[in-house]
mmCIF file of N, CA and C in Angstrom:
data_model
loop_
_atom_site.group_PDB
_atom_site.id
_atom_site.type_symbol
_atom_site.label_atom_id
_atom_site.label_comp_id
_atom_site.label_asym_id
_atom_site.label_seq_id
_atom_site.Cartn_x
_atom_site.Cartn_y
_atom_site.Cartn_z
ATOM 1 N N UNK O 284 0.856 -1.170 0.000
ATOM 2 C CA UNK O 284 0.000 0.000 0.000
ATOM 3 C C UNK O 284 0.899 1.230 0.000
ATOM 4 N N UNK O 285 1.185 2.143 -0.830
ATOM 5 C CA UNK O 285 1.376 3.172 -0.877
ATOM 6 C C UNK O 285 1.146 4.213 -1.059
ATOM 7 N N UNK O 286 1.463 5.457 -0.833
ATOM 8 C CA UNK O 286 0.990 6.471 -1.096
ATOM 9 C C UNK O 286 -0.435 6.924 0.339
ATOM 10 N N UNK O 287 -0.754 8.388 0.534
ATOM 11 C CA UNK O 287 -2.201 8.036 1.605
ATOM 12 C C UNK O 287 -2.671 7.869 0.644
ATOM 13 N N UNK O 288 -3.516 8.643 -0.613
ATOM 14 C CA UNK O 288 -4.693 8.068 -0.802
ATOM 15 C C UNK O 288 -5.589 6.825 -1.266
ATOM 16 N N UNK O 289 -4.675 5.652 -1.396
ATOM 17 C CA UNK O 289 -5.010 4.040 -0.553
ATOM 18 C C UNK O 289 -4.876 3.991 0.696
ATOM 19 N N UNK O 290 -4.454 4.641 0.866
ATOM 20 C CA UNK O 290 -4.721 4.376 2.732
ATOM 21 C C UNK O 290 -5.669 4.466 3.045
ATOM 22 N N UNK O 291 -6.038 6.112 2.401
ATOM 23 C CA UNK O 291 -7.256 6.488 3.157
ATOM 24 C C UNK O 291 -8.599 6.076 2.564
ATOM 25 N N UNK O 292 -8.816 5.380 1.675
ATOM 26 C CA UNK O 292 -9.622 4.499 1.046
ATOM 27 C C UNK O 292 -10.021 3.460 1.788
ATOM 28 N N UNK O 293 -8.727 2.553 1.940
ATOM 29 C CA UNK O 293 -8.716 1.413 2.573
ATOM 30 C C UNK O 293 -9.552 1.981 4.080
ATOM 31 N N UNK O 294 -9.268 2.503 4.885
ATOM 32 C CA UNK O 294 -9.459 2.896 6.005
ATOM 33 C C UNK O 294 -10.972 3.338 5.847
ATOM 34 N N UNK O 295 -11.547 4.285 5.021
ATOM 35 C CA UNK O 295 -12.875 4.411 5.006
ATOM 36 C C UNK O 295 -13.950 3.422 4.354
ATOM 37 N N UNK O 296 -13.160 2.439 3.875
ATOM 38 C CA UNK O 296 -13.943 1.068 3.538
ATOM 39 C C UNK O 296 -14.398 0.485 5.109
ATOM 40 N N UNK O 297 -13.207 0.528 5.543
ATOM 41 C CA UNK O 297 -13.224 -0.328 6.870
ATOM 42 C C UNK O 297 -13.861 0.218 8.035
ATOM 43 N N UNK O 298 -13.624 1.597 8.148
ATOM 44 C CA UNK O 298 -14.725 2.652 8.673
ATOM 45 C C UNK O 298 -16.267 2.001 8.522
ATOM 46 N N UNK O 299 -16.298 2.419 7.238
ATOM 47 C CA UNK O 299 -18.064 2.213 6.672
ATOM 48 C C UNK O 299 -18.711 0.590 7.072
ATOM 49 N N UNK O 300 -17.934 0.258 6.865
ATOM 50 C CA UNK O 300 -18.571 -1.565 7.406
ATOM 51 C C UNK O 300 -18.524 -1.830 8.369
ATOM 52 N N UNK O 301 -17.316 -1.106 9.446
ATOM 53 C CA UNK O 301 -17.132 -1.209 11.140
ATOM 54 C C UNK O 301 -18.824 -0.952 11.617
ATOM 55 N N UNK O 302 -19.130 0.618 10.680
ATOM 56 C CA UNK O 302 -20.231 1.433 11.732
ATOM 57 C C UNK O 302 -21.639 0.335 11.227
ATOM 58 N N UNK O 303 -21.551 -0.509 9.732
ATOM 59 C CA UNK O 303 -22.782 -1.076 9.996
ATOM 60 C C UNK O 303 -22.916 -2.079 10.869
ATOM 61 N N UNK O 304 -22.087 -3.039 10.900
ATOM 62 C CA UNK O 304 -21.945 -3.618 12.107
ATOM 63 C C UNK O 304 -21.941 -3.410 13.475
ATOM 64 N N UNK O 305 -21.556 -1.745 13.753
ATOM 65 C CA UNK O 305 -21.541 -1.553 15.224
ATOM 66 C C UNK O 305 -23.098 -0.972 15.123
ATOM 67 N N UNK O 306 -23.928 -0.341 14.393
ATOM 68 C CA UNK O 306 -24.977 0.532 14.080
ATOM 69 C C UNK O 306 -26.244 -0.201 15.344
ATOM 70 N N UNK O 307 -26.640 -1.356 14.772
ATOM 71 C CA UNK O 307 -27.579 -2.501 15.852
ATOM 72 C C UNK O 307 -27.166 -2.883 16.917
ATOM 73 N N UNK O 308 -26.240 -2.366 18.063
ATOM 74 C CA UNK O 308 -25.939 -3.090 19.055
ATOM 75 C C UNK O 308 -26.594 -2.162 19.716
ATOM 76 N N UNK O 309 -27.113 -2.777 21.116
ATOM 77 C CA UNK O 309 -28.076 -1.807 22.253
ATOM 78 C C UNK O 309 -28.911 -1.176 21.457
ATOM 79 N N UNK O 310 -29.424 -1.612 20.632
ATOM 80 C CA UNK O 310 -30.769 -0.104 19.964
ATOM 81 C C UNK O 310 -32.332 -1.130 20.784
ATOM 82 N N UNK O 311 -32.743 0.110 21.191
ATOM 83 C CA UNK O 311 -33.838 -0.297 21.495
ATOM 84 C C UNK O 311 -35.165 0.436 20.572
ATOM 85 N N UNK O 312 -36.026 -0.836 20.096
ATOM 86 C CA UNK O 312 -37.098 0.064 19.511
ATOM 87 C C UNK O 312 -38.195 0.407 19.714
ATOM 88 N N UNK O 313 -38.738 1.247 19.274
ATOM 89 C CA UNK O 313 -40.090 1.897 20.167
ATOM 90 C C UNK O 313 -41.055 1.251 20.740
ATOM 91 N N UNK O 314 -41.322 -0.283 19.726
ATOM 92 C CA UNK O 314 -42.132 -1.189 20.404
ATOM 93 C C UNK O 314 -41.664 -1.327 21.285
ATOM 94 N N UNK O 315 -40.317 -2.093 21.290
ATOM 95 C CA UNK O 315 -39.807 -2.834 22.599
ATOM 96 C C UNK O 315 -39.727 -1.746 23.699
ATOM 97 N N UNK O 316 -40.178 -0.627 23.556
ATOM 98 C CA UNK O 316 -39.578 0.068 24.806
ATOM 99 C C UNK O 316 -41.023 0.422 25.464
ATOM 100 N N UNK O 317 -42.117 -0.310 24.495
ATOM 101 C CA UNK O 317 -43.517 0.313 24.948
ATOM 102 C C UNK O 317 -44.054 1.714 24.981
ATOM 103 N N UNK O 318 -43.189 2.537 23.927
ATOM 104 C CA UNK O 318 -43.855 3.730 23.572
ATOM 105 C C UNK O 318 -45.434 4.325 22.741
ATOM 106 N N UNK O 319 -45.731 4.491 22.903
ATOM 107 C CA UNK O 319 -46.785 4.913 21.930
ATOM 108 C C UNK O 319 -47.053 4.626 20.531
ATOM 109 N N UNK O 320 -47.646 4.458 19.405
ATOM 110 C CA UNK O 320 -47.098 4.574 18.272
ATOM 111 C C UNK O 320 -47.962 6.534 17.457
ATOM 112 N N UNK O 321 -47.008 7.174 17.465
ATOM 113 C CA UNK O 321 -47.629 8.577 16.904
ATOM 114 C C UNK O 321 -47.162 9.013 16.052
ATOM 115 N N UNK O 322 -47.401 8.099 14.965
ATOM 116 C CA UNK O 322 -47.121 8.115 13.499
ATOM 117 C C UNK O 322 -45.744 7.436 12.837
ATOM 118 N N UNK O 323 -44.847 7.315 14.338
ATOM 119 C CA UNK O 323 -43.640 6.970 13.541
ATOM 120 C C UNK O 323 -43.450 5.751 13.481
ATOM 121 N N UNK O 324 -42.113 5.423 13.041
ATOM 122 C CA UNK O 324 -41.941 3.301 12.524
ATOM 123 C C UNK O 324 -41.627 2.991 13.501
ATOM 124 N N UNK O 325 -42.317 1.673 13.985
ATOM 125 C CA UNK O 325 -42.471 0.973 15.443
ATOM 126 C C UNK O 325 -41.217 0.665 15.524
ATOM 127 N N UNK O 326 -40.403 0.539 14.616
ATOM 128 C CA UNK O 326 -38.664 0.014 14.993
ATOM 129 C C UNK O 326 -38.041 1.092 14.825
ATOM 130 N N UNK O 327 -37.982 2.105 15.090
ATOM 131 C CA UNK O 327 -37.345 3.296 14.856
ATOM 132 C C UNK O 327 -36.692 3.122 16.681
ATOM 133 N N UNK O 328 -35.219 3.503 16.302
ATOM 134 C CA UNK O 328 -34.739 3.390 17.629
ATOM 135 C C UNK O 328 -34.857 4.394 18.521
ATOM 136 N N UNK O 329 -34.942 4.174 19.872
ATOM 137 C CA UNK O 329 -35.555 5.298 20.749
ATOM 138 C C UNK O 329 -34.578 6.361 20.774
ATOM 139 N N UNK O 330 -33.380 5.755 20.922
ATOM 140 C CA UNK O 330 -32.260 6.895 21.381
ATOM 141 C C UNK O 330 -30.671 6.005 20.734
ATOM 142 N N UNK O 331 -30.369 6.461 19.266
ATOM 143 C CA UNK O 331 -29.675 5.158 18.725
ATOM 144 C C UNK O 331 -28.099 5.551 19.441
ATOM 145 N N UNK O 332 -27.746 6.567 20.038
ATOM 146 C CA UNK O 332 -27.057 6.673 20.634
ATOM 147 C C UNK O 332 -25.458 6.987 19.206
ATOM 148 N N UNK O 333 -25.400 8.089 18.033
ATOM 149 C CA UNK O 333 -24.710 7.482 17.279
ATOM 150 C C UNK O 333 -23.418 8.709 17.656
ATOM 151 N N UNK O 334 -23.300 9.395 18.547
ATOM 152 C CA UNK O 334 -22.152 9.568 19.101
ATOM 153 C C UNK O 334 -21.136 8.531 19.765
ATOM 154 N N UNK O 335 -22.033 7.947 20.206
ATOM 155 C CA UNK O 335 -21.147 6.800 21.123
ATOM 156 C C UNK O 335 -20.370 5.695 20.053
ATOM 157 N N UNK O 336 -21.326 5.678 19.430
ATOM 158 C CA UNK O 336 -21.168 4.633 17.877
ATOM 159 C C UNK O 336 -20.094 5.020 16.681
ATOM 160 N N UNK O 337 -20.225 6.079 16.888
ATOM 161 C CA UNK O 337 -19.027 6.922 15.519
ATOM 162 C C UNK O 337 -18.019 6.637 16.457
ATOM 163 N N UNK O 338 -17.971 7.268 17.624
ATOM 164 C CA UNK O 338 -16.400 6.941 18.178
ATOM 165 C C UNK O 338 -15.788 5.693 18.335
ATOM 166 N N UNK O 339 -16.874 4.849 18.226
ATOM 167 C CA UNK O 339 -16.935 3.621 18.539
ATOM 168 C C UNK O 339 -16.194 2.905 17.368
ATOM 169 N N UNK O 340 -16.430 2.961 16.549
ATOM 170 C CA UNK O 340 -16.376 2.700 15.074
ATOM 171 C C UNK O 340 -15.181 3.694 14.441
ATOM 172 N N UNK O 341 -14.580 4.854 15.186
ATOM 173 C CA UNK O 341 -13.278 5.449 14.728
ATOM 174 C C UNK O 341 -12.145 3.972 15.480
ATOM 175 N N UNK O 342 -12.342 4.311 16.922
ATOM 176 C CA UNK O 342 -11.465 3.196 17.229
ATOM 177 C C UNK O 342 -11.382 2.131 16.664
ATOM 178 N N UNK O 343 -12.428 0.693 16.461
ATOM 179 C CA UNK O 343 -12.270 -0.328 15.998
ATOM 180 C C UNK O 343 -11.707 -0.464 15.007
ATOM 181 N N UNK O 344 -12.189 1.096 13.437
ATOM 182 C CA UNK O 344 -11.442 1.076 12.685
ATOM 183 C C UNK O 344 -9.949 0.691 12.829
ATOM 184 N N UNK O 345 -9.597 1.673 13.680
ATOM 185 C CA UNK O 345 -7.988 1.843 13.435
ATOM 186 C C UNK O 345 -7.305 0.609 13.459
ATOM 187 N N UNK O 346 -7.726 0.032 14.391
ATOM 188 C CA UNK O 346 -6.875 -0.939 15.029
ATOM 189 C C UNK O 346 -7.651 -2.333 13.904
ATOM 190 N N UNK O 347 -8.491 -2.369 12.988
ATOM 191 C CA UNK O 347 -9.026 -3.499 12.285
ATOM 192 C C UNK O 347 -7.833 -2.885 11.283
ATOM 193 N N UNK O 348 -7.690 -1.639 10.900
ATOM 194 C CA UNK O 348 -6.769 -0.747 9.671
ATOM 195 C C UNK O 348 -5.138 -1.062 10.439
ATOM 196 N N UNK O 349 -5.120 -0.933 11.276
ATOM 197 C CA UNK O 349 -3.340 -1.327 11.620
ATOM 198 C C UNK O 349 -3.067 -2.814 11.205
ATOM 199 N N UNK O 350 -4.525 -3.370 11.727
ATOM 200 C CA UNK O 350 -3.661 -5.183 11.236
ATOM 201 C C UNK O 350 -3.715 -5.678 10.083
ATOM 202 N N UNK O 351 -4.563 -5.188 9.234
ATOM 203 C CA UNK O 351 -4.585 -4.766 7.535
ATOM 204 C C UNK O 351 -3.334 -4.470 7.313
ATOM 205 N N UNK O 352 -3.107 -3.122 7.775
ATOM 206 C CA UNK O 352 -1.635 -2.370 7.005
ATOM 207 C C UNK O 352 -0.235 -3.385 7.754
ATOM 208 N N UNK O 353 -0.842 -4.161 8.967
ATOM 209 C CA UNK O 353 0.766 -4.622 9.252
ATOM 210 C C UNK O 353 0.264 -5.752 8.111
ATOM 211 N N UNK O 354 -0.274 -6.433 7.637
ATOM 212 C CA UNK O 354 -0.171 -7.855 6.908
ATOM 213 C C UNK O 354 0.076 -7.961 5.596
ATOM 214 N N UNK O 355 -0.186 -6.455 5.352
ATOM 215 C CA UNK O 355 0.443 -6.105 3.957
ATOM 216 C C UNK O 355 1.715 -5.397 3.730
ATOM 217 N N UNK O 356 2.023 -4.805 4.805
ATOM 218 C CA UNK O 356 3.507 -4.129 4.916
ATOM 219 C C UNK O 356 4.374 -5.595 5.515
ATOM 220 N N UNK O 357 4.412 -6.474 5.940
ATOM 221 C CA UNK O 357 5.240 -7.064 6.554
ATOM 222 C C UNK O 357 5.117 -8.465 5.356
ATOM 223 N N UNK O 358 4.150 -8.249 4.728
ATOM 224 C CA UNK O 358 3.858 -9.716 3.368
ATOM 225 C C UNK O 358 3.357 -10.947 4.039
ATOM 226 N N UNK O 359 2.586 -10.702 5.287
ATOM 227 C CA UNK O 359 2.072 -12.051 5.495
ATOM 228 C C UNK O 359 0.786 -11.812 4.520
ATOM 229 N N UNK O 360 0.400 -11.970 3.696
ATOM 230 C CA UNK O 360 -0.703 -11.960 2.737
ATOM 231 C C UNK O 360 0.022 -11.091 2.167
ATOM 232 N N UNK O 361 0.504 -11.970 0.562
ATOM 233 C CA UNK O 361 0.697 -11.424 -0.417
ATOM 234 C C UNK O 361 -0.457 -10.865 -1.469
ATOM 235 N N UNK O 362 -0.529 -9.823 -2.066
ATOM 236 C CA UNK O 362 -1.681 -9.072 -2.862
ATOM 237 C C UNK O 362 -1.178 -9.193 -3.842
ATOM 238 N N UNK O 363 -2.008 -9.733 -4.896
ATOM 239 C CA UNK O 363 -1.548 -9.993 -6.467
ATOM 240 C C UNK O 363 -0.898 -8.643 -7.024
ATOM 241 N N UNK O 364 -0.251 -8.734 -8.183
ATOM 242 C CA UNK O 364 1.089 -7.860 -8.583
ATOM 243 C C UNK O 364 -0.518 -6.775 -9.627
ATOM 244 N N UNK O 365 -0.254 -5.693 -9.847
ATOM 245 C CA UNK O 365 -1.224 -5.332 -11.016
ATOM 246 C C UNK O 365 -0.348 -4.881 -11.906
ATOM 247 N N UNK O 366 -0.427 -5.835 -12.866
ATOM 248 C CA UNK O 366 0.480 -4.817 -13.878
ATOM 249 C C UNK O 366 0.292 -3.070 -14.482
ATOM 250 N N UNK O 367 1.496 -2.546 -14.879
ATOM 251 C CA UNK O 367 1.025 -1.061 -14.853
ATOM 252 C C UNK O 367 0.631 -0.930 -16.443
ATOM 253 N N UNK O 368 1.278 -1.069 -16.930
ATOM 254 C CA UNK O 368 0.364 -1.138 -18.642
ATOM 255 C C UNK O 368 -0.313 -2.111 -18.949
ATOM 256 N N UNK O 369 -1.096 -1.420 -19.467
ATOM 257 C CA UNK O 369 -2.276 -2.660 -20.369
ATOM 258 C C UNK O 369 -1.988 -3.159 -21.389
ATOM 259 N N UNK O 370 -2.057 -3.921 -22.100
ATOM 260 C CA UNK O 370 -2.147 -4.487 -23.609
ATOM 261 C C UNK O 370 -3.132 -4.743 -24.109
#
């Protein structure tokens, strides 16, 4: 990997899939919490909490993005060659 802007690609791939995965943990939804229903979607989360979740999801990134970048900087998983011209 060279250069940042693969880095920073790589890293906001890994970002974006961290937060869907972290997105459903603790959500509670309006049914389950026995609220009312006043017009809105019965699974709409009460309080999804996505401060806690973005930070949440900066950290995991990094450290899912460090063991990425060590396995490709150190060649335990080799990444196919791309050749630079086409034919």
């Amino acid at each position: 990997m060279g250069g940042p802007i693969p880095l920073i690609a790589v890293y906001l791939t890994i970002w974006w899939t961290v937060l869907f995965a972290i997105l459903p943990i603790g959500v509670q939804s309006r049914a389950d919490a026995g609220l009312p229903n006043d017009g809105s979607d019965p699974g709409a989360p009460v309080d999804p909490k996505l401060k806690k979740k973005f930070i949440t999801t900066t950290w995991v990134s990094a450290i899912v993005f460090a063991l990425v970048w060590a396995c490709v900087q150190y060649h335990w998983v080799h990444l196919p060659t791309i050749p630079t011209t086409f034919r």
